[in-house]
Coordinates of C-alpha atoms and ligand atoms in Angstrom, one line a residue:
X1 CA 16.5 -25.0 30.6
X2 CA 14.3 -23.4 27.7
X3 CA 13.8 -20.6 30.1
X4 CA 17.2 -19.8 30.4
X5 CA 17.7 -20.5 26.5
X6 CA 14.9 -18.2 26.3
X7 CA 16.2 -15.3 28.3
X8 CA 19.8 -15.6 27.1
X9 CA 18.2 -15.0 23.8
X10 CA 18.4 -18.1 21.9
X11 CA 15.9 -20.6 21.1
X12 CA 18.3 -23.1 19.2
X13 CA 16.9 -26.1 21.5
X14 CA 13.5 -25.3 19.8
X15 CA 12.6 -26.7 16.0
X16 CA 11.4 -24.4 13.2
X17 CA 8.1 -25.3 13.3
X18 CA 8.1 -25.1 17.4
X19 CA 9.6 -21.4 16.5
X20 CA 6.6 -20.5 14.0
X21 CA 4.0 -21.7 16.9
X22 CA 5.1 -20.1 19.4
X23 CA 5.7 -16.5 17.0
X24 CA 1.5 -17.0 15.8
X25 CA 0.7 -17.7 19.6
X26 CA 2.1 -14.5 20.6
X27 CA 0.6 -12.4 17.9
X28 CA -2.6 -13.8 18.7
X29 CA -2.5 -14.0 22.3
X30 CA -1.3 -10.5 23.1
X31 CA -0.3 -9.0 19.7
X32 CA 0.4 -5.1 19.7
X33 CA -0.6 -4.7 16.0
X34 CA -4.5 -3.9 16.5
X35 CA -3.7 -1.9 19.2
X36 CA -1.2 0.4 17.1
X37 CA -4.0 0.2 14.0
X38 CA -6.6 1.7 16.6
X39 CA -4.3 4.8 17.1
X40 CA -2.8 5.2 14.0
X41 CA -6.9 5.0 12.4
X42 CA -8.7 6.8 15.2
X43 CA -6.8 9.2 17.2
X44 CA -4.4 10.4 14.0
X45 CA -7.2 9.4 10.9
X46 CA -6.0 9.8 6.9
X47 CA -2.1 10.1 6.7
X48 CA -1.5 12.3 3.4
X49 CA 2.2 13.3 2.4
X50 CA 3.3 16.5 4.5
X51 CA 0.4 17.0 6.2
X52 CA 0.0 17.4 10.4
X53 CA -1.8 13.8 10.8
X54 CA 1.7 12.0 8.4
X55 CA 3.7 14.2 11.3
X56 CA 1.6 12.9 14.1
X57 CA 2.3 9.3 12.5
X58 CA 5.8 9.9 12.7
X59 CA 6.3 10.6 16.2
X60 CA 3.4 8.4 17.0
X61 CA 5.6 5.1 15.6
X62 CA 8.6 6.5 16.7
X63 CA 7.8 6.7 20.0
X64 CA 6.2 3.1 19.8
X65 CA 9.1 1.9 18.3
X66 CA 11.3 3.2 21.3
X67 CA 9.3 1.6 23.9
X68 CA 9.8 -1.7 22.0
X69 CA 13.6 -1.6 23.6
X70 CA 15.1 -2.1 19.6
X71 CA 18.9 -1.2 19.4
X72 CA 18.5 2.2 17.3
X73 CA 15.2 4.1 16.6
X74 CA 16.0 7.2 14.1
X75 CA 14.4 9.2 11.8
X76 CA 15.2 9.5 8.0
X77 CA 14.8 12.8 6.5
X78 CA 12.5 12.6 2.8
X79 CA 10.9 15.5 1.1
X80 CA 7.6 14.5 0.0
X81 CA 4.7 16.4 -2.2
X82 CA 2.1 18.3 -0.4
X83 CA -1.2 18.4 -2.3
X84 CA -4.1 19.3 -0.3
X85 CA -7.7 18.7 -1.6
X86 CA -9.2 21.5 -0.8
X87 CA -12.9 22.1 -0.1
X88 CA -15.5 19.1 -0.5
X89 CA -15.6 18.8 -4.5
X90 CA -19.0 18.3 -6.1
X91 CA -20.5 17.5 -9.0
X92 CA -23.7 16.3 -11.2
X93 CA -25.7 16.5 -14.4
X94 CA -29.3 16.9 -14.8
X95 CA -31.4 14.1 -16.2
X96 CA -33.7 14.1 -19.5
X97 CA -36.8 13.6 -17.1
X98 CA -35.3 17.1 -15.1
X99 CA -34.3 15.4 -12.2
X100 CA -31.0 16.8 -11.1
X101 CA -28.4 13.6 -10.0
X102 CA -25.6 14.7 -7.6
X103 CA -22.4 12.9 -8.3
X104 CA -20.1 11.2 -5.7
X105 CA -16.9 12.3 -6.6
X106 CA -13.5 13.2 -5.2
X107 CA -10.5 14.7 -6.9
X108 CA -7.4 12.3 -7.5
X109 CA -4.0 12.9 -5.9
X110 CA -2.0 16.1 -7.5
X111 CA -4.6 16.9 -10.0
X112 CA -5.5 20.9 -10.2
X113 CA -9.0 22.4 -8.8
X114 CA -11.3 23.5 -11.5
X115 CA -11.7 27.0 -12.8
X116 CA -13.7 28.9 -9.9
X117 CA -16.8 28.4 -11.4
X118 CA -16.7 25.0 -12.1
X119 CA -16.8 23.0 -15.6
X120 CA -20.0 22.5 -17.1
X121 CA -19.6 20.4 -20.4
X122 CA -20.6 17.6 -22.5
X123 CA -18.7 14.6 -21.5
X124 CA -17.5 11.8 -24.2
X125 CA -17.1 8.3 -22.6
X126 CA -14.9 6.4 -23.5
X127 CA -13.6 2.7 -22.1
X128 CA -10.1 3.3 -21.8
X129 CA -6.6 5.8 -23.1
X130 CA -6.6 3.5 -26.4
X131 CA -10.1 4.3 -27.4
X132 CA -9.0 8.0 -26.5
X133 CA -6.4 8.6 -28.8
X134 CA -8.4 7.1 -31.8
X135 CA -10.7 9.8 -31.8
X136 CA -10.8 12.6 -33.6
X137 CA -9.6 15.2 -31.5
X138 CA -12.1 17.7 -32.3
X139 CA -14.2 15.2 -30.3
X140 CA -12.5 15.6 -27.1
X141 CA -11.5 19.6 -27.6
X142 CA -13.4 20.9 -24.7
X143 CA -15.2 18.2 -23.3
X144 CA -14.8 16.4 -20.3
X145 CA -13.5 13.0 -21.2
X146 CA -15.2 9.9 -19.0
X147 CA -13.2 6.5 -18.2
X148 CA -15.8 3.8 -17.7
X149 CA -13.8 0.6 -18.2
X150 CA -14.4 -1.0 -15.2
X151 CA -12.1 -3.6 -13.4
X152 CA -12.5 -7.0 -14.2
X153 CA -14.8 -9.2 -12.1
X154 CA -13.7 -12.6 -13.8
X155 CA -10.2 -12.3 -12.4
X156 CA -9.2 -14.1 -8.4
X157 CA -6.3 -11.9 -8.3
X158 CA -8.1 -8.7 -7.8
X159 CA -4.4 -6.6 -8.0
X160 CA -4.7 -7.7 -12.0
X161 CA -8.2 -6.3 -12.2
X162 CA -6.8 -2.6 -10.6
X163 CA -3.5 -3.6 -12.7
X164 CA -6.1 -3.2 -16.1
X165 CA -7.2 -0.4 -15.1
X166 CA -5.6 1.8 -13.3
X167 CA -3.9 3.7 -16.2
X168 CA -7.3 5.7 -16.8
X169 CA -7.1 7.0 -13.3
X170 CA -2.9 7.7 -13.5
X171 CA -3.0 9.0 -16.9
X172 CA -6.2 9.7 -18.1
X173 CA -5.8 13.4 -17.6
X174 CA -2.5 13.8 -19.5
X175 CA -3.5 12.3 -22.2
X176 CA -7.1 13.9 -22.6
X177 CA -5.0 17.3 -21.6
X178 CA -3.4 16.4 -24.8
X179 CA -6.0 16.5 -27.3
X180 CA -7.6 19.9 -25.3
X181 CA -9.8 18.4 -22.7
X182 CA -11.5 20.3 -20.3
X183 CA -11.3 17.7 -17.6
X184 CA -11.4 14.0 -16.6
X185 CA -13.8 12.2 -14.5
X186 CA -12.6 8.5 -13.9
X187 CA -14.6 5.1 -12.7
X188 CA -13.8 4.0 -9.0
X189 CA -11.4 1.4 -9.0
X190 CA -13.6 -0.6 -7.3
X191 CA -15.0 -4.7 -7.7
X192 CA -18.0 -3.2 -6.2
X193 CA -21.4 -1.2 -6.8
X194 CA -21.7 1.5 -4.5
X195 CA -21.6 5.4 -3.5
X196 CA -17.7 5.5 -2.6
X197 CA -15.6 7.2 -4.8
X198 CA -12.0 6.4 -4.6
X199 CA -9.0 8.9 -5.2
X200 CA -5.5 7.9 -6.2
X201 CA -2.3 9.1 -8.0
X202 CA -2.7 10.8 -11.9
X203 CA 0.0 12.3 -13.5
X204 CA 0.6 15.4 -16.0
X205 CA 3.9 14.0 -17.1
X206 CA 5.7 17.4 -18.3
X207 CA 2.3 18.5 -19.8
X208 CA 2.3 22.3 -19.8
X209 CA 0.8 24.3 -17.2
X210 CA -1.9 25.4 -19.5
X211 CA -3.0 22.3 -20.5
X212 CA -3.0 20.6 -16.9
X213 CA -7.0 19.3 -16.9
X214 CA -8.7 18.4 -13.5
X215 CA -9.7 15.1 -13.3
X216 CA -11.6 13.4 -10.5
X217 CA -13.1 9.9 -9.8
X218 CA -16.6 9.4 -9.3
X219 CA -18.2 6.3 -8.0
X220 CA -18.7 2.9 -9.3
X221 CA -22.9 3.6 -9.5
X222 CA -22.5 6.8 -10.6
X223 CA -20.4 5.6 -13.2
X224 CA -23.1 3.6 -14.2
X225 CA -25.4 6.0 -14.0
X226 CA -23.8 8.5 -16.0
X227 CA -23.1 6.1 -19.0
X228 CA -26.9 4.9 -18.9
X229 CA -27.9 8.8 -18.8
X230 CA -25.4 9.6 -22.0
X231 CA -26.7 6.6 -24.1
X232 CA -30.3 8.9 -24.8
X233 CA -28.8 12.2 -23.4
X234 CA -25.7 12.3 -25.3
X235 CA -25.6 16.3 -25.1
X236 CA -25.9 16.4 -20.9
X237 CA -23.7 18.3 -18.9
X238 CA -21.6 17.7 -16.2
X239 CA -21.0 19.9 -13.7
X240 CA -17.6 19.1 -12.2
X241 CA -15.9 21.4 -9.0
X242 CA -13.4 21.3 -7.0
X243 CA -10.5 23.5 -5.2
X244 CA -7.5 21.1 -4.5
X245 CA -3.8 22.2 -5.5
X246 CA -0.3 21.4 -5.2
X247 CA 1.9 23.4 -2.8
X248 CA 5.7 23.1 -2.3
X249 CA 7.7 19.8 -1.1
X250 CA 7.7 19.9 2.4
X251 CA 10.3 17.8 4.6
X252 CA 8.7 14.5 6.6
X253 CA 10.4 11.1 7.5
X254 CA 10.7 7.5 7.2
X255 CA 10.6 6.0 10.5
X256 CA 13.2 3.2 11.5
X257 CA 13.6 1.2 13.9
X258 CA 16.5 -2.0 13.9
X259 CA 17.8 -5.1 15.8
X260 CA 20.9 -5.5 15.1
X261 CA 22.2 -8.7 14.3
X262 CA 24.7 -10.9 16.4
X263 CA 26.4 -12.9 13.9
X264 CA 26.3 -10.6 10.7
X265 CA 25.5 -7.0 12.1
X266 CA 26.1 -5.5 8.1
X267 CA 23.9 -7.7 6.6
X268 CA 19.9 -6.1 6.3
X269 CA 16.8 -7.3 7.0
X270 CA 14.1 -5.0 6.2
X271 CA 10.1 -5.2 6.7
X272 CA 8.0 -2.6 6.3
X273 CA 4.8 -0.9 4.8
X274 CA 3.9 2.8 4.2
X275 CA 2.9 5.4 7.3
X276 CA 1.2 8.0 4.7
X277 CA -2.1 7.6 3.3
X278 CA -4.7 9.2 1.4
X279 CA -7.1 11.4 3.0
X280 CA -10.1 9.9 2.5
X281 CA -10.4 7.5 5.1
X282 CA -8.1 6.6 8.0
X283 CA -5.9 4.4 5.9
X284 CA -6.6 1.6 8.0
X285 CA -6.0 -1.8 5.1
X286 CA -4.3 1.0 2.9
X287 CA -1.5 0.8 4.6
X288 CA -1.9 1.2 8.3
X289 CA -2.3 -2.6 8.5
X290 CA 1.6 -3.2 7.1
X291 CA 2.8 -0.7 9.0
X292 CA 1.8 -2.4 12.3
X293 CA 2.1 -5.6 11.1
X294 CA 5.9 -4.7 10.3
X295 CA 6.5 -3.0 13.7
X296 CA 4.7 -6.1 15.4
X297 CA 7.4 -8.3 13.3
X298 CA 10.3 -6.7 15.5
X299 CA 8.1 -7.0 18.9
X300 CA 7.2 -10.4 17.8
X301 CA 11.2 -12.0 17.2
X302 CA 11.7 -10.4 21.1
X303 CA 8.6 -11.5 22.6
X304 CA 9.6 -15.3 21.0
X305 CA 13.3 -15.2 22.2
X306 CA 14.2 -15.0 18.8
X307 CA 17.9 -12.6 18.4
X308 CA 18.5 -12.1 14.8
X309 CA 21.7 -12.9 13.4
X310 CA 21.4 -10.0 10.6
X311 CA 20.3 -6.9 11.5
X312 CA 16.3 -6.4 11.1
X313 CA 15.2 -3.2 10.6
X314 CA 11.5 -1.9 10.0
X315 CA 11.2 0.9 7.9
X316 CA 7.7 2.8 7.7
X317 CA 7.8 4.7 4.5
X318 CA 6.9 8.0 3.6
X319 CA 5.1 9.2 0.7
X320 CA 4.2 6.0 -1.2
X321 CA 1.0 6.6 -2.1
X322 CA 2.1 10.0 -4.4
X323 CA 5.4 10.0 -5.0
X324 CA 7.7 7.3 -3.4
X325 CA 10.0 9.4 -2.4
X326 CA 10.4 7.3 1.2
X327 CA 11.3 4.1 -0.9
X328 CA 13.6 6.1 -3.0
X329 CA 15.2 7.7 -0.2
X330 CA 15.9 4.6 1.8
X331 CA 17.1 3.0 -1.1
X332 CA 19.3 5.7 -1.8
X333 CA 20.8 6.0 1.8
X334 CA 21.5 2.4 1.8
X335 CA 23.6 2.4 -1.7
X336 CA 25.7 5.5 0.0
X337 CA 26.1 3.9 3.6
X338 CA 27.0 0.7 1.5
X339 CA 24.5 -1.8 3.6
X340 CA 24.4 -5.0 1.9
X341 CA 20.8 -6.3 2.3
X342 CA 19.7 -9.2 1.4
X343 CA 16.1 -9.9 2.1
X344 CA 12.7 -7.3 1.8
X345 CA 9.3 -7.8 2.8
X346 CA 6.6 -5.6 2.3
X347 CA 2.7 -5.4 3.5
X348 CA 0.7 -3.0 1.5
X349 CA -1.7 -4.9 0.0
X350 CA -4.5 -5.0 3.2
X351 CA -5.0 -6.2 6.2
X352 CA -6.9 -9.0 5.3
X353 CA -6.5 -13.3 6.0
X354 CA -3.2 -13.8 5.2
X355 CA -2.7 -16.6 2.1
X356 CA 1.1 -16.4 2.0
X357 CA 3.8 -14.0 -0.1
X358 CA 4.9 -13.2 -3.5
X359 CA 9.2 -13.2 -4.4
X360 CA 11.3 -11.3 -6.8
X361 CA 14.1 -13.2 -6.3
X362 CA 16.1 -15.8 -7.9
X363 CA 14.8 -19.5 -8.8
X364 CA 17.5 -20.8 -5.9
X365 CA 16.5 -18.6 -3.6
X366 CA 12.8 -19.3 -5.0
X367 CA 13.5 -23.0 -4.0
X368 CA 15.1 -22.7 -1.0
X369 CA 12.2 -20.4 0.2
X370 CA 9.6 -23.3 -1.2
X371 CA 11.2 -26.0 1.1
X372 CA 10.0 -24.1 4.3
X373 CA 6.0 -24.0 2.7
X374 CA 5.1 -27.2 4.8
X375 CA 6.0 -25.1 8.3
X376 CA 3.1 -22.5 7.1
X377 CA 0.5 -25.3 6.6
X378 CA -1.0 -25.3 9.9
X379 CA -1.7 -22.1 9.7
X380 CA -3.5 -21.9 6.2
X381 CA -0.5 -20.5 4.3
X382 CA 0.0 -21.8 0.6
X383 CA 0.3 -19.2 -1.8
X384 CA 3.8 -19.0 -3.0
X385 CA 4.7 -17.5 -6.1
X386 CA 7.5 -16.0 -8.0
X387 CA 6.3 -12.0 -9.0
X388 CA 5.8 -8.5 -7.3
X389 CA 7.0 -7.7 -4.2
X390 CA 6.0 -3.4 -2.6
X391 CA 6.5 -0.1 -3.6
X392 CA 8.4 1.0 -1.7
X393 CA 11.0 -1.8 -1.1
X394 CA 11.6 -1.5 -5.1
X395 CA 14.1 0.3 -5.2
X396 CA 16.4 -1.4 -3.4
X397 CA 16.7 -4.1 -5.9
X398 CA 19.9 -5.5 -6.4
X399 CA 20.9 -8.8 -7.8
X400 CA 21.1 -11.3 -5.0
X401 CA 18.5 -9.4 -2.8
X402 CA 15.6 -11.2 -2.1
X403 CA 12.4 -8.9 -2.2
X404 CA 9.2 -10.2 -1.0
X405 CA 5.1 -9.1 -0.2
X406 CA 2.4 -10.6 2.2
X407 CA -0.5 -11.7 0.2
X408 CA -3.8 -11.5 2.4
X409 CA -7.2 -13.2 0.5
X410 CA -7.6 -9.4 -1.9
X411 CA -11.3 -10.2 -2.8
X412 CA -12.7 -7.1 -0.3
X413 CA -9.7 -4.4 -0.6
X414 CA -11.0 -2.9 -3.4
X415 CA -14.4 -2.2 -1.4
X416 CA -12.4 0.0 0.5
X417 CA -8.7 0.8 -1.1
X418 CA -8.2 4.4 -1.1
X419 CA -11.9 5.7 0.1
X420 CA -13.4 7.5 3.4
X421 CA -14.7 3.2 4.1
X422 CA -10.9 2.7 4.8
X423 CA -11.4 2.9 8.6
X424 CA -10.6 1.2 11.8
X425 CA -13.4 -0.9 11.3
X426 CA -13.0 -2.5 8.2
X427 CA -9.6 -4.7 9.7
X428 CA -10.1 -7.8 11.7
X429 CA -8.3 -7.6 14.6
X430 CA -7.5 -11.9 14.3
X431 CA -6.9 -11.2 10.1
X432 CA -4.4 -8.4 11.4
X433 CA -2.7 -10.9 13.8
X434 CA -1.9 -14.0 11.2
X435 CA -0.5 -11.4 8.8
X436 CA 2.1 -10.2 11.3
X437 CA 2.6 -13.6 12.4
X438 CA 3.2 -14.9 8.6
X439 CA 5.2 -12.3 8.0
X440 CA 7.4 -12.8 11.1
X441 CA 7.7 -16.5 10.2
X442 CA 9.5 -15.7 6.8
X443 CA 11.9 -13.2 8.7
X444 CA 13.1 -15.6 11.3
X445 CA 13.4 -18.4 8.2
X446 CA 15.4 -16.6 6.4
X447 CA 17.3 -14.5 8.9
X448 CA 18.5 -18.4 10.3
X449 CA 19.4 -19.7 7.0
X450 CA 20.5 -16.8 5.2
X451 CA 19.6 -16.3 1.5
X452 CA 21.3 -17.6 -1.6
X453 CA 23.8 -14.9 -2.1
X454 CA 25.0 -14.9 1.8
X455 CA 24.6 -18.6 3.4
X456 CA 24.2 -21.4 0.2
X457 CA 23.5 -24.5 2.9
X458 CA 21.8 -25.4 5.1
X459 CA 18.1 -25.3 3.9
X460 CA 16.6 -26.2 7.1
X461 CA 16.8 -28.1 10.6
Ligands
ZN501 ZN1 -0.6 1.3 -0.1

């Protein structure tokens, strides 16, 4: 009888929590996800906006996506940034004792090479863009200005320590290109000492041409390094190179891939994570991980019998990591076509133990979504809390919509987020597994009782 249930598509003789075993058995038993992570990490690497590997990621998923036997596969049509980085950038300063220390440094995302020769200047630390603009800009004329404040150790949600931080890195350089700068050299996001320095978005807002500064990150222990070296060698130099630029947009895709539903084919599902990368590493946590995870979601409702009654659709975005334009696109395209949707989940925040999600939604739908937390306690899952959701599935924000993100244990992603350690081996293949599992767990919940705005009763079983 459950076989037949089973193959006509419908598991209604099943309860929820019978559902949410049998969705973690398959993920762990013979889940796809680590599989797709090994490809997308080893044979394609680092995933950067318009480049060949985000092209071979495209047809790569698609492809995947097809075999999976989905309804439609299709790709959406973005224009994204292409910034290439160039040549290996270097950098160092030569000690009081005449030792010369070579820097670990890499440029940040859109920011302009150096001139040919390279800067060589005195550098003025500073601990953050407030200290900055209380100086005397006579100070900074010239210099190169050095963000130190590092992330905060004290704080369990590591996302608030980068959160603190993070505007030294995105726009340091604009506002040290204000008061005449010569260039910007920026502390690793990073919990961590080590020798990894991490690249990331910066900004020029509508800065002038002329005053567009390079600025670069250098790592957490050179960081230190530096700031011990300037406290009795306040006149070194830095010596700062590098050959990166910005070329034309370039046209790429968001891959999509949907179910469609049998009771309510025009109301939207969507789960998804972000197929580019930076170029560092293999974007393997950052965000290969959500983008298998949210493929495996799809494989995972057909390999459990499970036929949504709204149509789920996973959407691999492009160009999250420097410009959005994937999110914005999709959101765009959604508002023309006039698709209702009415729940969004997101994975782009590692692919680390999963500890449960965080909702921008509604305090009803809030409550409704808190009366299901006691099916996700076998499986370790209690972290349910009203804030941020992704990126990329921002923009689709509508009242009524219910936006959620997976929230794996964060305490190691910033040993690795957005730096040549974000490889293949850094992700658990069983830490993989649970996330997809989680997150398919939420989507079959809400897919059978609807949200707020669509179905207000019943809550459960
Ligand atoms: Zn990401």
């Amino acid at each position: 009888m459950l076989f037949f249930l089973v193959f006509a598509g419908q598991i209604w003789s099943q309860s929820d929590d019978q559902v949410l075993r049998k969705i973690y058995d398959a993920s762990l038993e013979e889940g796809m996800s680590y599989a797709w992570l090994d490809h997308l990490s080893n044979e394609i690497g680092g995933r950067l906006s318009g480049s060949d590997n985000a092209q071979k990621a495209v047809e790569y998923t698609k492809a995947e996506l097809e075999n999976l036997g989905l309804d439609k596969v299709w790709l959406q049509p973005v224009m994204v940034p292409k910034w290439i980085r160039g040549d290996k950038e270097r950098a160092s300063f030569v000690a009081q004792d005449g030792t010369m220390r070579s820097i670990n440094v890499c440029a940040l995302g859109g920011s302009v090479g150096t001139p040919k020769p390279g800067l060589k200047l005195e550098v003025i630390e500073v601990q953050g863009i407030d200290e900055l603009k209380a100086l005397d800009p006579e100070k900074v004329s010239g210099k190169i200005v050095f963000f130190n404040r590092p992330m905060k150790k004290s704080l369990i949600l590591t996302f608030e320590a980068y959160g603190g931080c993070v505007d030294q890195r995105y726009s340091g350089a604009l506002e040290a290109g204000k008061l005449g700068a010569a260039g910007v050299v920026v502390r690793s996001m990073n919990l961590r000492n080590d020798d990894f320095p991490h690249t990331g978005s910066m900004t020029y807002g509508d800065l002038p041409v002329n005053q567009r500064i390079p600025s670069a990150a250098i790592s957490t222990n050179d960081a230190d390094a530096l700031s011990n070296e300037l406290k009795t060698n306040p006149k070194l130099q830095l010596y700062l190179w590098q050959n990166c630029q910005q070329l034309d947009d370039v046209e790429s895709f968001n891959v999509i891939g949907e179910m469609t539903g049998s009771e309510f084919p025009d109301q939207f599902i969507v789960v998804g994570g972000h197929l580019d990368s930076w170029d560092l590493g293999d974007g393997s946590h950052d965000d290969g991980a959500g983008v298998v995870q949210s493929m495996e979601v799809l494989r995972l409702m057909k390999k459990s019998g499970i036929r949504p009654k709204r149509s789920l659709r996973v959407v691999l975005f492009m160009n999250e990591e420097n410009g959005l334009r994937g999110g914005k696109k999709y959101a765009e395209e959604a508002e023309t076509n006039g698709e209702k949707h009415v729940f969004a989940l997101e994975s782009d925040s590692g692919g680390f133990t999963p500890r449960g999600f965080s909702f921008d939604c509604s305090d009803q739908d809030f409550d409704r979504i808190l009366s299901w937390k006691s099916l996700f306690k076998p499986y370790l899952i209690h972290y349910f809390e009203k804030g941020g959701s992704g990126a990329d599935i921002g923009p689709l924000k509508t009242d009524g919509l219910v936006l959620a993100g997976l929230r794996p244990d964060s305490q190691r992603y910033f040993d690795y987020h957005h730096a040549s350690n974000d490889t293949f081996d850094a992700v658990n293949q069983r830490e993989l597994e649970l996330g997809a599992a989680t997150m398919t767990s939420l989507v079959y919940l809400i897919d059978k009782y609807g949200t707020a705005a669509t179905a207000p009763q019943p809550l459960k079983d």
